[in-house]
Amino acid sequence: MSTHVSQTPGAGIAAALSFDALTPTAFLDRAAAVHADRTAVIDGPLRLTYRELHLRCLRQAGALAGLGVRPGDRVAVLAANTPLLLESHFGVLYAGAVLVTLNIRLSAEELRHIIRHSGARLLLFDPEFAELAAAVAEPLEDLRVVDPGEYEALRADAAPHRVPVTDERALMALNYTSGTTGPPKGVMYHHRGAYLQALAMVGHFRLTSEAVFLWTLPMFHCNGWAFPWAVTAAGGVHVCLRKVDPPRVWQLIAAERVTMLCAAPTVLISLVEAAPAAFDGHRVTVAVGGAPPSPTLLQGCARVGFDVTHLYGLTETFGPAAICDWRPEWSALPDDEQAPLRARQGVSNLVSSAMRVLDADGLDVPWDGETIGEVALRGNTVMLGYYRDEKATRAAAPDGWFRTGDLGVLHPDGYLQLRDRAKDIIISGGENISSIEVEAALAGHPAVLEAAVVGVPDDRWGERPVAFVTLRPGAQASAEELRAYVRGRLAAFKAPDRIEFGELPKTSSGKIRKVLLRARADVG
């Protein structure tokens, strides 16, 4: 009889010993145990401890279950940076449901498209968006809209509830793109990606229980770059802010001893301009994304106590996929040499696979800082795909590498720097504007024959749209009339700042030559 004893445990025992499905709700579970009595949330006079936040989120899950929400159902939330949106980043997940955060800047028509496409069964909203929520829901018979008062009562009375996560790559959230190539696409987030992205943000920004994070970044955008979970993982403080009001931001920075915030360059410009004359001297870590910060902006940030780190990413990558990881030796360089380094997109974050820059044949370009290619990404923090759009998913990742549509170079040290965009995306104030979408809106006006939209540099917003329009023979329409027409169909910030009339330059095949329009717009 053999006396050999296997050294390999049974599959069931091994799984129990060495595997837990990764999910960002685990961060709140730990924070409630380790930091129970520490402040978790500040929202004006409201103060919540981690024990209280944890219970609110578990009861939100119970309230959702009581309303008929089942695992896999989509729950939409229309809110600014408030406790409702923060707790939904945990409570909806505790319920086993899928979180759909809605961009409060979109029109009712745009939001209805997202609700329909996502299949959301239930809508939660903050009181300040009651009118918008009603307009969104009016024609949607299958959508249950929960009044804020009803929601508060249901949550207060609900029993704590939790649906265990068994598949860490299951759908956890749907984040909709800004429609940069047509209608918005639903980007599918998974538990594993959110968990790891949060850890990357904790590591890169050295978040600890002493962190005080001010919510200047919209929490609805890429789930706040995973910072709802990252700050919670560290046991830090979330300071809610409904809208970016520079004097209020500076007031909170001083009163709450804020240590970190995230923002687009346009927000930083407004903060630098509104900085108090007598700054108290404490430093604030700032993560900036959406567009490279200019040298002038970086100098202004340093002057007011902001230590800026540039990030790069997309909705499809859970937010920041790359970080301009600062090398200590660069600090000895003159300011005019530091600024271009800080403005680079950088290197992959802690949990991302290495970035690639590919030529037209899908081959890596040399790391020479000159050869341009398309940025490609893959790894644990890349989306599952586009919801209900296999064709778009295959087109975006033809060989297992997600094509970002951004063109850039790799420097000899491996740092990425963007040069241009393959798609005609206009980034204005950190928000993406699709030129195709605006062109389609303009073309809907009965007087318009053709329209082309390009982005031009703007000192405040980074970029702004300019439209070139050809009117139908005999038709008349003013620039202001067309802008009002666009504003009636799209979010107001997407309307062109300037509209010029005339024939559009075209190639021999009839394609509009946008390069000439950009040059014309720059001169205008």
XYZ file of C-alpha atoms in Angstrom:
524
model
C 0.000 0.000 0.000
C 1.389 3.405 -0.949
C 2.309 5.753 1.879
C 2.508 8.826 -0.456
C 0.508 11.810 0.765
C -0.387 14.487 -1.764
C 0.993 17.941 -1.010
C -1.715 19.581 -3.103
C -4.829 20.528 -1.137
C -8.255 19.824 -2.593
C -9.602 22.413 -4.966
C -12.273 23.531 -2.541
C -9.827 24.017 0.340
C -7.321 25.815 -1.877
C -9.957 28.213 -3.093
C -11.087 28.965 0.439
C -7.520 29.534 1.619
C -6.112 31.609 -1.176
C -8.854 33.445 -3.033
C -11.368 36.194 -2.354
C -13.119 37.894 -5.250
C -11.778 41.433 -5.483
C -14.430 44.118 -5.056
C -14.115 47.751 -3.952
C -16.814 47.341 -1.297
C -14.171 45.451 0.696
C -12.480 48.807 1.318
C -15.536 50.150 3.133
C -15.873 46.933 5.138
C -12.299 47.363 6.349
C -12.636 51.109 6.958
C -15.730 50.496 9.091
C -13.766 47.998 11.181
C -10.466 49.885 11.417
C -11.595 53.526 11.290
C -15.115 53.185 12.675
C -15.136 56.430 14.682
C -13.067 58.499 12.240
C -14.732 61.029 9.951
C -15.542 59.592 6.535
C -17.718 62.281 4.941
C -18.074 66.045 5.291
C -20.964 67.711 3.491
C -21.569 71.156 4.934
C -22.812 70.601 8.491
C -23.197 66.854 7.927
C -20.444 64.665 9.365
C -20.463 60.888 8.949
C -18.096 58.403 10.518
C -17.014 55.287 8.704
C -19.328 53.236 10.911
C -22.238 55.443 9.856
C -21.277 55.477 6.164
C -20.972 51.684 6.161
C -24.423 51.256 7.682
C -25.973 53.801 5.285
C -24.564 51.893 2.302
C -25.732 48.498 3.561
C -29.169 49.964 4.210
C -29.186 51.517 0.749
C -28.700 47.999 -0.578
C -31.597 46.856 1.601
C -33.811 49.679 0.344
C -32.968 48.838 -3.279
C -33.792 45.186 -2.683
C -37.079 46.262 -1.125
C -37.852 48.239 -4.279
C -37.395 45.101 -6.348
C -33.808 45.606 -7.484
C -32.187 42.244 -8.101
C -28.563 41.271 -8.802
C -27.562 42.493 -12.238
C -30.223 45.203 -12.412
C -29.026 48.670 -13.354
C -29.536 51.567 -10.939
C -29.050 55.091 -12.299
C -28.044 58.004 -10.070
C -28.409 61.673 -11.024
C -26.446 63.670 -8.485
C -23.578 66.064 -7.971
C -20.759 65.248 -5.534
C -23.062 64.506 -2.620
C -23.348 61.742 0.002
C -26.010 60.100 -2.195
C -23.588 59.574 -5.070
C -20.756 58.520 -2.766
C -22.826 55.937 -0.897
C -24.210 54.639 -4.206
C -20.660 53.624 -5.149
C -20.955 51.068 -2.367
C -24.670 50.503 -1.709
C -25.606 49.690 -5.303
C -22.738 47.204 -5.394
C -23.748 45.679 -2.044
C -27.150 45.058 -3.655
C -25.431 43.136 -6.458
C -26.690 45.737 -8.930
C -24.893 47.745 -11.624
C -24.221 51.442 -10.982
C -24.985 53.915 -13.776
C -23.784 57.402 -12.822
C -25.367 60.130 -14.937
C -23.639 63.268 -16.154
C -25.608 66.145 -14.615
C -24.497 68.442 -17.456
C -26.325 66.504 -20.172
C -29.722 67.327 -21.577
C -32.850 65.329 -20.735
C -32.789 63.792 -24.220
C -29.187 62.635 -23.821
C -29.895 61.187 -20.388
C -32.948 59.324 -21.677
C -30.763 57.651 -24.292
C -28.428 56.427 -21.546
C -31.317 55.202 -19.382
C -32.833 53.305 -22.301
C -29.538 51.848 -23.504
C -28.407 50.745 -20.045
C -31.802 49.267 -19.209
C -31.817 51.026 -15.833
C -34.867 50.035 -13.811
C -34.583 52.650 -11.098
C -33.453 56.273 -10.824
C -32.194 57.979 -7.671
C -31.606 61.727 -7.714
C -30.663 64.700 -5.564
C -33.422 67.271 -4.887
C -31.677 69.956 -6.963
C -32.184 67.796 -10.074
C -35.874 67.077 -9.499
C -36.954 68.981 -12.613
C -34.365 67.297 -14.827
C -35.195 63.865 -13.398
C -38.888 64.418 -14.142
C -38.113 65.463 -17.718
C -35.898 62.412 -18.217
C -38.430 59.973 -16.795
C -41.636 61.355 -18.314
C -41.725 59.101 -21.414
C -39.989 56.115 -19.740
C -42.811 53.929 -18.433
C -40.551 51.125 -17.139
C -38.334 53.417 -15.044
C -39.051 53.675 -11.317
C -38.138 57.149 -10.066
C -37.538 57.381 -6.320
C -38.198 60.778 -4.771
C -35.387 61.919 -2.426
C -37.715 62.035 0.566
C -38.990 58.538 -0.143
C -35.444 57.306 -0.603
C -34.277 58.705 2.735
C -37.210 57.082 4.532
C -36.710 53.728 2.802
C -32.992 53.685 3.562
C -33.499 54.642 7.198
C -35.985 51.800 7.693
C -34.208 49.145 5.619
C -32.299 46.240 7.079
C -28.636 45.965 6.069
C -28.293 43.849 2.938
C -25.419 42.360 0.983
C -25.147 40.154 -2.095
C -21.743 38.391 -2.106
C -19.498 38.946 -5.120
C -18.588 35.577 -6.600
C -17.168 36.749 -9.935
C -14.713 39.640 -9.692
C -14.946 40.214 -13.447
C -18.713 40.590 -13.355
C -20.315 43.807 -14.584
C -20.252 46.348 -11.743
C -20.829 49.752 -13.362
C -21.704 51.313 -16.703
C -19.974 54.577 -17.553
C -21.074 56.296 -20.715
C -18.619 58.003 -23.015
C -19.277 61.511 -24.226
C -20.225 60.246 -27.654
C -16.928 61.127 -29.320
C -17.729 59.032 -32.408
C -21.518 59.272 -32.340
C -23.958 58.100 -29.650
C -22.466 57.520 -26.172
C -21.198 53.999 -25.588
C -21.659 52.138 -22.312
C -18.257 51.187 -20.919
C -18.474 48.050 -18.786
C -16.521 48.167 -15.515
C -15.762 45.099 -13.415
C -15.085 44.650 -9.691
C -11.467 43.572 -10.204
C -10.590 46.656 -12.228
C -12.187 49.061 -9.752
C -10.423 47.404 -6.805
C -7.000 47.488 -8.440
C -7.395 51.010 -9.848
C -8.273 52.233 -6.360
C -5.114 50.615 -4.971
C -3.056 52.281 -7.708
C -4.420 55.692 -6.711
C -3.690 54.951 -3.038
C -0.110 54.060 -3.901
C 0.702 56.821 -6.351
C -0.741 59.587 -4.189
C 0.384 58.140 -0.851
C -3.101 58.232 0.603
C -3.333 57.506 4.334
C -5.942 57.941 7.048
C -4.759 61.561 7.268
C -5.885 62.248 3.680
C -8.610 64.872 3.219
C -9.923 64.645 -0.336
C -11.964 67.525 -1.798
C -14.420 66.458 -4.504
C -13.710 69.001 -7.250
C -13.689 66.154 -9.793
C -17.179 65.025 -10.901
C -17.846 61.734 -9.161
C -20.003 60.678 -12.134
C -16.967 60.817 -14.447
C -15.245 57.406 -14.619
C -16.546 56.810 -11.077
C -14.398 59.713 -9.918
C -11.222 58.050 -11.245
C -11.786 55.348 -8.546
C -11.222 57.853 -5.728
C -14.539 57.037 -3.976
C -12.963 53.667 -3.279
C -9.338 54.818 -2.979
C -9.962 57.444 -0.292
C -12.119 54.926 1.570
C -9.410 52.274 1.306
C -7.018 54.675 3.024
C -9.565 55.646 5.674
C -9.391 59.272 4.537
C -12.041 61.987 4.528
C -14.371 62.745 1.599
C -15.252 66.457 1.461
C -18.308 66.820 -0.779
C -18.689 69.768 -3.137
C -21.753 70.204 -5.347
C -20.114 72.565 -7.808
C -16.718 74.157 -8.263
C -16.947 77.629 -6.775
C -13.343 78.875 -6.391
C -13.867 80.982 -3.224
C -15.705 78.060 -1.624
C -12.915 75.668 -2.661
C -10.305 77.846 -0.983
C -12.503 78.168 2.083
C -12.758 74.387 2.362
C -9.046 73.890 1.712
C -8.286 76.093 4.712
C -11.135 75.002 7.019
C -10.861 71.243 6.450
C -7.095 71.134 5.833
C -7.597 69.522 2.425
C -4.614 67.448 1.282
C -5.706 66.434 -2.239
C -8.034 67.261 -5.097
C -8.400 66.327 -8.774
C -9.280 68.693 -11.584
C -9.152 69.572 -15.239
C -6.791 72.410 -16.221
C -9.689 74.849 -16.562
C -10.633 74.265 -12.913
C -7.053 74.817 -11.832
C -6.936 78.083 -13.769
C -9.987 79.346 -11.893
C -8.526 78.254 -8.552
C -5.177 79.915 -9.170
C -6.931 83.124 -10.192
C -9.026 83.078 -7.014
C -6.209 82.131 -4.631
C -6.165 84.141 -1.399
C -3.429 86.743 -1.095
C -2.232 85.226 2.177
C -2.017 81.461 1.651
C -1.398 79.577 4.892
C 1.435 77.547 3.396
C 0.148 73.975 3.558
C 0.622 72.005 0.352
C -2.183 70.362 -1.625
C -1.583 67.415 -3.938
C -3.388 67.947 -7.236
C -4.019 65.343 -9.938
C -4.784 66.942 -13.289
C -6.229 65.206 -16.338
C -8.112 66.004 -19.528
C -5.378 68.077 -21.159
C -1.713 68.800 -20.416
C -1.264 71.697 -17.975
C 0.567 74.617 -19.535
C 3.886 75.848 -18.100
C 2.155 79.065 -17.021
C -0.506 77.106 -15.152
C 2.102 74.898 -13.469
C 3.983 77.953 -12.269
C 0.772 79.434 -10.890
C -0.076 76.182 -9.123
C 3.337 76.032 -7.461
C 2.899 79.611 -6.303
C -0.382 78.850 -4.483
C 0.734 75.591 -2.884
C -0.522 73.041 -5.439
C 1.814 70.127 -6.192
C 0.601 68.941 -9.601
C 0.801 65.443 -11.080
C -0.409 64.869 -14.630
C -2.544 61.796 -15.374
C -3.754 60.218 -18.610
C -6.579 57.824 -19.235
C -10.009 57.263 -20.692
C -13.410 56.103 -19.578
C -12.436 52.706 -21.021
C -9.490 52.442 -18.595
C -11.216 53.261 -15.285
C -9.759 56.750 -15.541
C -5.986 57.223 -15.105
C -4.054 54.503 -16.922
C -0.814 56.499 -16.875
C 0.823 58.883 -14.475
C 3.661 61.327 -14.976
C 5.725 59.639 -12.292
C 8.092 62.354 -11.110
C 11.765 61.412 -10.898
C 13.639 62.997 -7.970
C 16.533 64.116 -10.168
C 14.147 66.239 -12.237
C 13.587 68.513 -9.248
C 17.091 69.925 -9.731
C 16.275 71.117 -13.246
C 15.341 74.735 -14.015
C 11.604 75.502 -13.974
C 11.453 75.911 -17.755
C 12.788 72.355 -18.149
C 10.538 70.874 -15.469
C 7.285 72.141 -16.986
C 7.470 70.089 -20.242
C 8.294 66.994 -18.174
C 5.282 67.533 -15.900
C 3.017 67.956 -18.922
C 3.874 64.517 -20.347
C 1.324 61.747 -19.970
C 3.894 59.492 -18.305
C 4.132 55.772 -17.657
C 1.656 53.022 -16.771
C 0.238 53.131 -13.280
C 1.047 50.493 -10.671
C -1.572 47.979 -11.782
C -1.688 48.638 -15.546
C 0.120 46.693 -18.222
C 2.844 48.574 -20.062
C 1.534 51.040 -22.628
C 2.385 50.597 -26.274
C 2.486 53.053 -29.165
C 1.747 51.276 -32.433
C 2.230 52.147 -36.080
C -0.342 51.504 -38.818
C 0.753 47.843 -39.006
C 0.297 47.269 -35.274
C 4.036 47.258 -34.568
C 5.718 49.153 -31.731
C 7.276 52.463 -32.696
C 10.829 53.207 -31.515
C 11.292 55.047 -28.213
C 12.809 58.089 -29.855
C 10.397 60.864 -28.864
C 9.724 61.501 -32.557
C 7.921 58.557 -34.169
C 4.173 58.959 -33.798
C 1.771 56.069 -33.345
C -1.526 55.209 -31.663
C -1.551 54.551 -27.921
C -2.706 51.018 -27.072
C -3.558 49.621 -23.629
C -4.626 46.371 -21.997
C -4.684 44.787 -18.561
C -6.655 44.577 -15.333
C -7.982 48.125 -15.543
C -9.336 48.037 -19.067
C -13.073 47.684 -19.659
C -14.881 44.421 -20.332
C -16.106 46.013 -23.544
C -18.916 48.249 -24.762
C -22.340 47.293 -23.471
C -24.587 45.830 -26.169
C -22.058 46.766 -28.868
C -19.865 43.851 -29.929
C -18.958 45.565 -33.184
C -17.534 48.618 -31.413
C -15.715 46.391 -28.918
C -14.025 44.390 -31.678
C -13.085 47.566 -33.539
C -11.570 49.095 -30.393
C -9.493 46.019 -29.543
C -8.775 44.124 -32.777
C -5.871 42.146 -31.328
C -6.482 42.249 -27.580
C -5.009 45.739 -27.203
C -7.414 48.637 -26.751
C -6.786 51.376 -29.307
C -7.278 54.690 -27.551
C -7.553 56.875 -30.644
C -4.795 59.083 -29.213
C -1.575 59.632 -31.132
C 1.699 60.040 -29.296
C 5.378 59.276 -28.983
C 7.454 57.360 -26.473
C 10.555 59.087 -25.194
C 13.778 57.121 -24.612
C 12.943 56.950 -20.897
C 9.615 55.246 -21.704
C 7.414 58.250 -20.925
C 4.438 58.849 -23.198
C 3.664 62.231 -24.712
C 0.530 62.800 -26.795
C 0.884 64.634 -30.081
C -2.602 64.648 -31.551
C -5.920 62.809 -31.557
C -6.890 60.299 -34.164
C -10.519 61.222 -33.684
C -11.845 64.719 -33.779
C -12.432 64.966 -30.058
C -12.644 68.405 -28.498
C -11.692 68.438 -24.810
C -13.282 71.444 -23.170
C -13.005 71.958 -19.439
C -12.244 68.273 -18.956
C -15.388 67.213 -20.862
C -15.247 65.493 -24.240
C -17.241 67.011 -27.099
C -17.855 64.987 -30.251
C -17.494 67.078 -33.396
C -19.690 64.527 -35.175
C -22.432 64.944 -32.593
C -22.403 68.743 -32.867
C -22.298 68.539 -36.669
C -25.350 66.281 -36.608
C -27.206 68.724 -34.370
C -26.417 71.635 -36.695
C -27.406 69.616 -39.741
C -30.864 69.136 -38.234
C -31.635 72.833 -38.710
C -33.709 73.310 -41.876
C -31.429 76.089 -43.139
C -28.207 74.086 -42.855
C -26.798 72.185 -45.811
C -23.476 71.106 -44.349
C -21.558 71.640 -41.130
C -18.087 70.887 -39.839
C -16.856 71.400 -36.285
C -13.266 71.666 -35.075
C -11.602 72.442 -31.788
C -9.437 75.485 -31.252
C -7.153 76.259 -28.285
C -8.714 78.255 -25.478
C -6.784 79.729 -22.560
C -9.511 78.930 -20.053
C -11.193 75.750 -21.272
C -8.328 74.054 -23.087
C -10.324 73.786 -26.296
C -13.635 75.133 -27.596
C -15.686 74.140 -30.655
C -15.913 76.340 -33.732
C -18.389 75.498 -36.489
C -18.261 76.100 -40.227
C -21.659 76.022 -41.909
C -22.925 76.041 -45.460
C -26.538 77.202 -45.681
C -29.052 75.869 -48.167
C -29.566 78.085 -51.232
C -31.905 80.918 -50.353
C -32.005 79.978 -46.645
C -31.093 82.326 -43.831
C -29.976 81.698 -40.261
C -27.851 83.685 -37.842
C -25.009 82.298 -35.779
C -26.927 82.925 -32.560
C -29.976 81.123 -33.938
C -27.884 78.065 -34.750
C -26.173 78.112 -31.353
C -29.578 78.239 -29.666
C -30.705 75.348 -31.872
C -27.748 73.218 -30.722
C -28.301 74.169 -27.085
C -31.868 72.923 -27.400
C -30.641 69.460 -28.387
C -27.320 68.995 -26.623
C -25.725 70.064 -23.371
C -25.040 73.806 -23.457
C -21.264 73.418 -23.204
C -21.246 71.574 -26.543
C -22.589 74.547 -28.507
C -19.961 76.215 -30.762
C -18.505 79.491 -29.516
C -18.232 80.772 -33.077
C -19.976 79.925 -36.323
C -18.652 80.960 -39.716
C -20.608 80.683 -42.955
C -19.392 79.669 -46.393
C -18.294 76.766 -48.567
C -16.368 73.969 -46.866
C -12.964 72.940 -48.292
C -12.975 69.344 -49.533
C -10.692 66.741 -50.996
C -11.247 65.283 -54.448
C -13.225 62.465 -52.850
C -15.534 64.923 -51.099
C -14.073 64.648 -47.601
C -14.055 67.903 -45.641
C -10.497 69.105 -45.027
C -10.623 69.835 -41.330
C -6.937 70.665 -41.190
C -7.681 73.777 -43.257
C -10.667 74.628 -41.077
C -8.532 74.413 -37.942
C -6.027 76.806 -39.459
C -8.844 79.160 -40.428
C -10.394 78.912 -36.973
C -7.087 79.720 -35.297
C -6.826 82.904 -37.341
C -10.452 83.902 -36.749
